């Protein structure tokens, strides 16, 4: 017995119940099956203590659509979920809580106790985002959920570090690093966001030693760093300064002699041609310093304040010191000039603080050898980007990549597996915790206090989550390489590039064959959603109000790969209406359903052949779109088929049969209605999983769950192009008649005769019932020639027929003519008023542009209405 659907669709009730059913019955599990081809997606792991935002909702919706599609196609589908420990973000959050609630810093607690607090925080909030993902319908294999700091992944991290170290691809060295004084840690190049900011260019006079009155004039945007200058460089080809090379100048304020060196790095055309060298605070100066053996004097500490090398400025914040240095230079007459200057300033991607280039001893990965293979696999198409334009961004970054700074001055994360011996001074690098020095056997060893960059562990995610480096991992052997990586374009450098080179280096294979890039979600005005703008939209609030299916369908329709999309809440309302349309259509069918099995009849009517042909085409096109990752196009085609073809046409076309006396015809109509709806629910399921499963469960079906049913396939025997074209002829006629009646304000209850002149007499004769039911026809006369004695008719034309309707049967001619004349008069008066307003110079010069545009738009609409009314009036006179 078929289950009855409630009158109103309640997403809250249905979604919780359906998700529980799927989860309890193992519908999401990825099973290794030698008879099936695997299809694997690894979820980009969200921050463990994060909360779901609209970007996540987009990410998970796209992944869930793909995994449900492939699962239904018969693949051994696995979607691996998990969370990221998110080093800086999580540590900052816990530190803030400590400071706010207890007035303590992490140093007050000590490393061990602080890390216990972070783990407590993780256990308290770590499941929050997982529960939110479930509310969206994410069909992950939750039993395989991973965390970047769980035992297996931590083992993989250490294995990779030691392996790279032994290959001389990881090294410790003093380099200029991007330093965030607020987060108090080094950042990789990818973690620096550049912003165009207004600043100044200070031109400073450095006196030449032994030549009173002669100066080198240097220009800088960071005058406070001059306290650490150890040289001035000029170009060897610059004739202005050739006599100065080898001499020294006096560093103002510090009264230190510094050499003048010649180096091709200096641009002859820029500024004065003299460049101050601060090797401890500028990456280019650092390289010049190495070439000329210049000292590196660091003058800023980890918090961005002047240190003991800064003389009387010690203890000042960098910006405070800047003002003091400039004031003192001016007082000494050594400030030549100050210019306004727009320049790109590096900022911390996490907190927005201006980054300070600082010399520091850090751990690095040598990128150039690793980048070669990672470039090859993309250039040769082993890994493809969708859309392919993003491959250029990837290759450009890879071709110009710098060594990757992987150490972070944090406590939360994977502590670097290096131990320093206080007896012999050597390092022990090990996958397991050593108890003694590998070189001298001393027990006085201490682990490096720094942790690895969060992205170091994330880079291993596609294979570490599947059991690597365990050589016996069956999951790794079966499910790796994965298939598709779904992500937004803003982390191509952070994550995608690092996963590709890591996969190639450690497994010998790229980690996925396709990188599917989606755009960012913006608000209705096209702005990026952010806390500062207060324009963020909580996806769970939207899901609670409109249903998760409506949110998912809104996110994917009208969206094309790689392009940003604007999120309009009102579109969720439209998608909820779509869900209600499907629900009501299904309820209508079930109220008329007496069959116990959903299968096609042998004998099909014209309208049956038409809907089956439409469905066949939709299945073929949607499947092709899905394979090409054109999810928005696929969703729109399903929407159009359900709303237009199935609900608005086919159901209406079958109503006479369902209510008729012919029992055989009635049963056949039920069978086709049921079969088409079932196949359509399968097409829609990846996009709107909850409502489709709930309806499918209520219909006659084979199998236990829609989520595990077979994806529809186009079948040639269900393609009826000739019959479908015949049906479309009738539909074109019905549409044309309906449009004409609407233009003339004829109420639906008013019936009129139709005279159809056509060469396709047989089709129109045999199916006059449709014209009577759907085109308001009292009677239908079909002939190849124009009937005699027809006076005052309205005509409509389609490609296959000329249709005449006696005017008097539609309207009271005199009353209708009077109504149109009155409406025309009113429209002309409105147009005159609008044109008067637009010809008023005072209004046009003072009113806001959007107000003027609105008036122009109203004028255009008024003109259009007048034309339509005049055409109607003319048809009466004719």
mmCIF file with all atom_site columns, N, CA, C and O in Angstrom, residues 264-289:
data_model
loop_
_atom_site.group_PDB
_atom_site.id
_atom_site.type_symbol
_atom_site.label_atom_id
_atom_site.label_alt_id
_atom_site.label_comp_id
_atom_site.label_asym_id
_atom_site.label_entity_id
_atom_site.label_seq_id
_atom_site.pdbx_PDB_ins_code
_atom_site.Cartn_x
_atom_site.Cartn_y
_atom_site.Cartn_z
_atom_site.occupancy
_atom_site.B_iso_or_equiv
_atom_site.pdbx_formal_charge
_atom_site.auth_seq_id
_atom_site.auth_comp_id
_atom_site.auth_asym_id
_atom_site.auth_atom_id
_atom_site.pdbx_PDB_model_num
ATOM 1   N N  . UNK A 1 264 ? 74.025 45.115 -9.507  1.00 0.00 ? 264 UNK A N  1
ATOM 2   C CA . UNK A 1 264 ? 73.116 45.253 -10.658 1.00 0.00 ? 264 UNK A CA 1
ATOM 3   C C  . UNK A 1 264 ? 71.646 45.242 -10.244 1.00 0.00 ? 264 UNK A C  1
ATOM 4   O O  . UNK A 1 264 ? 70.762 45.591 -11.031 1.00 0.00 ? 264 UNK A O  1
ATOM 5   N N  . UNK A 1 265 ? 71.354 44.846 -9.010  1.00 0.00 ? 265 UNK A N  1
ATOM 6   C CA . UNK A 1 265 ? 69.962 44.841 -8.525  1.00 0.00 ? 265 UNK A CA 1
ATOM 7   C C  . UNK A 1 265 ? 69.352 46.245 -8.565  1.00 0.00 ? 265 UNK A C  1
ATOM 8   O O  . UNK A 1 265 ? 68.169 46.420 -8.802  1.00 0.00 ? 265 UNK A O  1
ATOM 9   N N  . UNK A 1 266 ? 70.205 47.277 -8.384  1.00 0.00 ? 266 UNK A N  1
ATOM 10  C CA . UNK A 1 266 ? 69.700 48.657 -8.288  1.00 0.00 ? 266 UNK A CA 1
ATOM 11  C C  . UNK A 1 266 ? 69.225 49.130 -9.655  1.00 0.00 ? 266 UNK A C  1
ATOM 12  O O  . UNK A 1 266 ? 69.947 49.024 -10.657 1.00 0.00 ? 266 UNK A O  1
ATOM 13  N N  . UNK A 1 267 ? 67.998 49.665 -9.689  1.00 0.00 ? 267 UNK A N  1
ATOM 14  C CA . UNK A 1 267 ? 67.397 50.181 -10.917 1.00 0.00 ? 267 UNK A CA 1
ATOM 15  C C  . UNK A 1 267 ? 67.917 51.593 -11.187 1.00 0.00 ? 267 UNK A C  1
ATOM 16  O O  . UNK A 1 267 ? 67.744 52.495 -10.364 1.00 0.00 ? 267 UNK A O  1
ATOM 17  N N  . UNK A 1 268 ? 68.559 51.761 -12.345 1.00 0.00 ? 268 UNK A N  1
ATOM 18  C CA . UNK A 1 268 ? 69.126 53.073 -12.711 1.00 0.00 ? 268 UNK A CA 1
ATOM 19  C C  . UNK A 1 268 ? 68.063 54.165 -12.785 1.00 0.00 ? 268 UNK A C  1
ATOM 20  O O  . UNK A 1 268 ? 68.333 55.334 -12.524 1.00 0.00 ? 268 UNK A O  1
ATOM 21  N N  . UNK A 1 269 ? 66.858 53.758 -13.169 1.00 0.00 ? 269 UNK A N  1
ATOM 22  C CA . UNK A 1 269 ? 65.804 54.747 -13.444 1.00 0.00 ? 269 UNK A CA 1
ATOM 23  C C  . UNK A 1 269 ? 64.980 55.112 -12.209 1.00 0.00 ? 269 UNK A C  1
ATOM 24  O O  . UNK A 1 269 ? 64.265 56.099 -12.206 1.00 0.00 ? 269 UNK A O  1
ATOM 25  N N  . UNK A 1 270 ? 65.060 54.302 -11.151 1.00 0.00 ? 270 UNK A N  1
ATOM 26  C CA . UNK A 1 270 ? 64.166 54.528 -10.012 1.00 0.00 ? 270 UNK A CA 1
ATOM 27  C C  . UNK A 1 270 ? 64.825 55.429 -8.966  1.00 0.00 ? 270 UNK A C  1
ATOM 28  O O  . UNK A 1 270 ? 65.948 55.190 -8.544  1.00 0.00 ? 270 UNK A O  1
ATOM 29  N N  . UNK A 1 271 ? 64.076 56.452 -8.550  1.00 0.00 ? 271 UNK A N  1
ATOM 30  C CA . UNK A 1 271 ? 64.538 57.339 -7.479  1.00 0.00 ? 271 UNK A CA 1
ATOM 31  C C  . UNK A 1 271 ? 65.862 57.998 -7.820  1.00 0.00 ? 271 UNK A C  1
ATOM 32  O O  . UNK A 1 271 ? 66.107 58.419 -8.952  1.00 0.00 ? 271 UNK A O  1
ATOM 33  N N  . UNK A 1 272 ? 66.725 58.058 -6.818  1.00 0.00 ? 272 UNK A N  1
ATOM 34  C CA . UNK A 1 272 ? 68.022 58.745 -7.001  1.00 0.00 ? 272 UNK A CA 1
ATOM 35  C C  . UNK A 1 272 ? 69.090 57.810 -7.550  1.00 0.00 ? 272 UNK A C  1
ATOM 36  O O  . UNK A 1 272 ? 70.173 58.254 -7.923  1.00 0.00 ? 272 UNK A O  1
ATOM 37  N N  . UNK A 1 273 ? 68.793 56.493 -7.561  1.00 0.00 ? 273 UNK A N  1
ATOM 38  C CA . UNK A 1 273 ? 69.810 55.527 -7.990  1.00 0.00 ? 273 UNK A CA 1
ATOM 39  C C  . UNK A 1 273 ? 70.630 55.001 -6.822  1.00 0.00 ? 273 UNK A C  1
ATOM 40  O O  . UNK A 1 273 ? 71.474 54.133 -7.005  1.00 0.00 ? 273 UNK A O  1
ATOM 41  N N  . UNK A 1 274 ? 70.366 55.517 -5.602  1.00 0.00 ? 274 UNK A N  1
ATOM 42  C CA . UNK A 1 274 ? 71.017 55.009 -4.388  1.00 0.00 ? 274 UNK A CA 1
ATOM 43  C C  . UNK A 1 274 ? 69.964 54.283 -3.552  1.00 0.00 ? 274 UNK A C  1
ATOM 44  O O  . UNK A 1 274 ? 68.880 54.826 -3.319  1.00 0.00 ? 274 UNK A O  1
ATOM 45  N N  . UNK A 1 275 ? 70.288 53.070 -3.101  1.00 0.00 ? 275 UNK A N  1
ATOM 46  C CA . UNK A 1 275 ? 69.323 52.283 -2.335  1.00 0.00 ? 275 UNK A CA 1
ATOM 47  C C  . UNK A 1 275 ? 69.944 51.884 -1.002  1.00 0.00 ? 275 UNK A C  1
ATOM 48  O O  . UNK A 1 275 ? 71.047 51.324 -0.962  1.00 0.00 ? 275 UNK A O  1
ATOM 49  N N  . UNK A 1 276 ? 69.229 52.183 0.105   1.00 0.00 ? 276 UNK A N  1
ATOM 50  C CA . UNK A 1 276 ? 69.685 51.766 1.437   1.00 0.00 ? 276 UNK A CA 1
ATOM 51  C C  . UNK A 1 276 ? 69.548 50.257 1.561   1.00 0.00 ? 276 UNK A C  1
ATOM 52  O O  . UNK A 1 276 ? 68.593 49.664 1.059   1.00 0.00 ? 276 UNK A O  1
ATOM 53  N N  . UNK A 1 277 ? 70.514 49.643 2.210   1.00 0.00 ? 277 UNK A N  1
ATOM 54  C CA . UNK A 1 277 ? 70.513 48.183 2.360   1.00 0.00 ? 277 UNK A CA 1
ATOM 55  C C  . UNK A 1 277 ? 70.239 47.817 3.823   1.00 0.00 ? 277 UNK A C  1
ATOM 56  O O  . UNK A 1 277 ? 71.024 48.177 4.714   1.00 0.00 ? 277 UNK A O  1
ATOM 57  N N  . UNK A 1 278 ? 69.122 47.095 4.039   1.00 0.00 ? 278 UNK A N  1
ATOM 58  C CA . UNK A 1 278 ? 68.782 46.616 5.394   1.00 0.00 ? 278 UNK A CA 1
ATOM 59  C C  . UNK A 1 278 ? 68.601 45.097 5.294   1.00 0.00 ? 278 UNK A C  1
ATOM 60  O O  . UNK A 1 278 ? 67.474 44.594 5.218   1.00 0.00 ? 278 UNK A O  1
ATOM 61  N N  . UNK A 1 279 ? 69.684 44.331 5.246   1.00 0.00 ? 279 UNK A N  1
ATOM 62  C CA . UNK A 1 279 ? 69.575 42.890 4.976   1.00 0.00 ? 279 UNK A CA 1
ATOM 63  C C  . UNK A 1 279 ? 68.679 42.125 5.948   1.00 0.00 ? 279 UNK A C  1
ATOM 64  O O  . UNK A 1 279 ? 68.142 41.077 5.589   1.00 0.00 ? 279 UNK A O  1
ATOM 65  N N  . UNK A 1 280 ? 68.486 42.632 7.169   1.00 0.00 ? 280 UNK A N  1
ATOM 66  C CA . UNK A 1 280 ? 67.666 41.899 8.150   1.00 0.00 ? 280 UNK A CA 1
ATOM 67  C C  . UNK A 1 280 ? 66.179 42.179 8.002   1.00 0.00 ? 280 UNK A C  1
ATOM 68  O O  . UNK A 1 280 ? 65.363 41.546 8.663   1.00 0.00 ? 280 UNK A O  1
ATOM 69  N N  . UNK A 1 281 ? 65.836 43.152 7.122   1.00 0.00 ? 281 UNK A N  1
ATOM 70  C CA . UNK A 1 281 ? 64.419 43.551 7.036   1.00 0.00 ? 281 UNK A CA 1
ATOM 71  C C  . UNK A 1 281 ? 63.888 43.701 5.619   1.00 0.00 ? 281 UNK A C  1
ATOM 72  O O  . UNK A 1 281 ? 62.838 44.306 5.418   1.00 0.00 ? 281 UNK A O  1
ATOM 73  N N  . UNK A 1 282 ? 64.605 43.166 4.628   1.00 0.00 ? 282 UNK A N  1
ATOM 74  C CA . UNK A 1 282 ? 64.117 43.240 3.248   1.00 0.00 ? 282 UNK A CA 1
ATOM 75  C C  . UNK A 1 282 ? 64.704 42.074 2.463   1.00 0.00 ? 282 UNK A C  1
ATOM 76  O O  . UNK A 1 282 ? 65.927 41.857 2.498   1.00 0.00 ? 282 UNK A O  1
ATOM 77  N N  . UNK A 1 283 ? 63.851 41.298 1.754   1.00 0.00 ? 283 UNK A N  1
ATOM 78  C CA . UNK A 1 283 ? 64.373 40.101 1.065   1.00 0.00 ? 283 UNK A CA 1
ATOM 79  C C  . UNK A 1 283 ? 65.382 40.422 -0.027  1.00 0.00 ? 283 UNK A C  1
ATOM 80  O O  . UNK A 1 283 ? 66.363 39.686 -0.210  1.00 0.00 ? 283 UNK A O  1
ATOM 81  N N  . UNK A 1 284 ? 65.177 41.509 -0.769  1.00 0.00 ? 284 UNK A N  1
ATOM 82  C CA . UNK A 1 284 ? 66.137 41.871 -1.825  1.00 0.00 ? 284 UNK A CA 1
ATOM 83  C C  . UNK A 1 284 ? 67.460 42.340 -1.226  1.00 0.00 ? 284 UNK A C  1
ATOM 84  O O  . UNK A 1 284 ? 68.546 42.001 -1.703  1.00 0.00 ? 284 UNK A O  1
ATOM 85  N N  . UNK A 1 285 ? 67.357 43.152 -0.147  1.00 0.00 ? 285 UNK A N  1
ATOM 86  C CA . UNK A 1 285 ? 68.568 43.626 0.537   1.00 0.00 ? 285 UNK A CA 1
ATOM 87  C C  . UNK A 1 285 ? 69.344 42.445 1.114   1.00 0.00 ? 285 UNK A C  1
ATOM 88  O O  . UNK A 1 285 ? 70.578 42.435 1.137   1.00 0.00 ? 285 UNK A O  1
ATOM 89  N N  . UNK A 1 286 ? 68.616 41.426 1.572   1.00 0.00 ? 286 UNK A N  1
ATOM 90  C CA . UNK A 1 286 ? 69.253 40.233 2.133   1.00 0.00 ? 286 UNK A CA 1
ATOM 91  C C  . UNK A 1 286 ? 70.137 39.569 1.080   1.00 0.00 ? 286 UNK A C  1
ATOM 92  O O  . UNK A 1 286 ? 71.279 39.191 1.351   1.00 0.00 ? 286 UNK A O  1
ATOM 93  N N  . UNK A 1 287 ? 69.591 39.443 -0.162  1.00 0.00 ? 287 UNK A N  1
ATOM 94  C CA . UNK A 1 287 ? 70.358 38.802 -1.254  1.00 0.00 ? 287 UNK A CA 1
ATOM 95  C C  . UNK A 1 287 ? 71.582 39.649 -1.624  1.00 0.00 ? 287 UNK A C  1
ATOM 96  O O  . UNK A 1 287 ? 72.670 39.121 -1.848  1.00 0.00 ? 287 UNK A O  1
ATOM 97  N N  . UNK A 1 288 ? 71.391 40.982 -1.687  1.00 0.00 ? 288 UNK A N  1
ATOM 98  C CA . UNK A 1 288 ? 72.521 41.882 -1.986  1.00 0.00 ? 288 UNK A CA 1
ATOM 99  C C  . UNK A 1 288 ? 73.560 41.755 -0.870  1.00 0.00 ? 288 UNK A C  1
ATOM 100 O O  . UNK A 1 288 ? 74.776 41.697 -1.124  1.00 0.00 ? 288 UNK A O  1
ATOM 101 N N  . UNK A 1 289 ? 73.074 41.696 0.381   1.00 0.00 ? 289 UNK A N  1
ATOM 102 C CA . UNK A 1 289 ? 73.976 41.573 1.534   1.00 0.00 ? 289 UNK A CA 1
ATOM 103 C C  . UNK A 1 289 ? 74.833 40.325 1.466   1.00 0.00 ? 289 UNK A C  1
ATOM 104 O O  . UNK A 1 289 ? 76.024 40.359 1.804   1.00 0.00 ? 289 UNK A O  1
#
